[in-house]
GROMACS .gro file of C-alpha atoms in nm:
model
   78
    1MET     CA    1   0.002  -0.012  -0.004
    2GLY     CA    2   0.147   0.358  -0.063
    3ASN     CA    3   0.006   0.506   0.202
    4LYS     CA    4   0.206   0.340   0.507
    5GLN     CA    5   0.403   0.593   0.747
    6THR     CA    6   0.718   0.523   0.881
    7GLU     CA    7   0.784   0.608   1.246
    8LEU     CA    8   0.980   0.513   1.533
    9ASN     CA    9   0.869   0.297   1.809
   10ASN     CA   10   1.015   0.274   2.170
   11SER     CA   11   1.314   0.048   2.064
   12GLY     CA   12   1.444   0.311   1.811
   13ASN     CA   13   1.343   0.067   1.500
   14ARG     CA   14   1.160   0.186   1.202
   15VAL     CA   15   0.789   0.055   1.160
   16GLU     CA   16   0.542   0.104   0.880
   17THR     CA   17   0.227   0.211   0.974
   18VAL     CA   18  -0.118   0.254   0.826
   19PRO     CA   19  -0.329   0.592   0.885
   20VAL     CA   20  -0.636   0.565   1.013
   21TRP     CA   21  -0.791   0.753   0.770
   22VAL     CA   22  -0.676   0.494   0.514
   23LYS     CA   23  -0.757   0.194   0.729
   24PRO     CA   24  -1.100  -0.008   0.620
   25TYR     CA   25  -1.138  -0.074   1.016
   26LEU     CA   26  -1.094   0.065   1.313
   27THR     CA   27  -1.051  -0.017   1.693
   28ILE     CA   28  -1.241   0.184   1.935
   29ASP     CA   29  -0.943   0.351   2.013
   30GLU     CA   30  -0.864   0.437   1.654
   31ALA     CA   31  -1.245   0.551   1.625
   32THR     CA   32  -1.219   0.794   1.914
   33ALA     CA   33  -0.898   0.985   1.782
   34TYR     CA   34  -1.017   0.985   1.406
   35THR     CA   35  -1.374   1.109   1.527
   36GLY     CA   36  -1.285   1.293   1.872
   37ILE     CA   37  -1.616   1.108   1.981
   38GLY     CA   38  -1.519   0.962   2.341
   39ARG     CA   39  -1.512   0.579   2.344
   40ASP     CA   40  -1.792   0.531   2.597
   41LYS     CA   41  -2.005   0.701   2.328
   42LEU     CA   42  -1.830   0.443   2.082
   43TYR     CA   43  -1.916   0.157   2.306
   44GLU     CA   44  -2.274   0.326   2.377
   45MET     CA   45  -2.400   0.316   1.961
   46THR     CA   46  -2.139  -0.001   1.880
   47SER     CA   47  -2.389  -0.184   2.190
   48GLN     CA   48  -2.697  -0.084   1.964
   49GLU     CA   49  -2.846  -0.433   1.848
   50LYS     CA   50  -2.867  -0.284   1.479
   51CYS     CA   51  -2.575  -0.070   1.455
   52PRO     CA   52  -2.455  -0.029   1.086
   53PHE     CA   53  -2.121   0.006   1.163
   54VAL     CA   54  -2.009  -0.239   1.372
   55LEU     CA   55  -1.815  -0.572   1.290
   56TRP     CA   56  -1.810  -0.817   1.569
   57VAL     CA   57  -1.440  -1.027   1.530
   58GLY     CA   58  -1.539  -1.296   1.870
   59ASN     CA   59  -1.562  -1.043   2.189
   60ARG     CA   60  -1.413  -0.744   1.967
   61ARG     CA   61  -1.590  -0.440   1.779
   62MET     CA   62  -1.404  -0.274   1.517
   63ILE     CA   63  -1.568   0.022   1.333
   64LYS     CA   64  -1.643  -0.012   0.956
   65ARG     CA   65  -1.497   0.375   0.898
   66ARG     CA   66  -1.680   0.420   0.590
   67VAL     CA   67  -2.020   0.295   0.693
   68PHE     CA   68  -1.926   0.526   0.998
   69ASP     CA   69  -1.820   0.832   0.805
   70GLU     CA   70  -2.166   0.819   0.586
   71TYR     CA   71  -2.356   0.755   0.935
   72ILE     CA   72  -2.182   1.034   1.118
   73GLU     CA   73  -2.225   1.246   0.797
   74LYS     CA   74  -2.648   1.179   0.827
   75MET     CA   75  -2.628   1.263   1.184
   76TYR     CA   76  -2.787   1.562   1.349
   77SER     CA   77  -2.637   1.466   1.728
   78ILE     CA   78  -2.528   1.173   1.902
   0.00000   0.00000   0.00000
């Protein structure tokens, strides 16, 4: 992927990372950093049974970034 960035980790080694705005699925923490919406609010939103932008991977919830972007664009308040 041409969108990777190189960063230094805690050991001083170079590590390639993918920016959150490129990833198709985000963790709750990544979605919090991406949107500014708090973790508690994201947990509340993704706990709803018919949440269109959550993907459950076992017990872990992932945010479908594109669907989430469209959902937030349509909302007046959350």
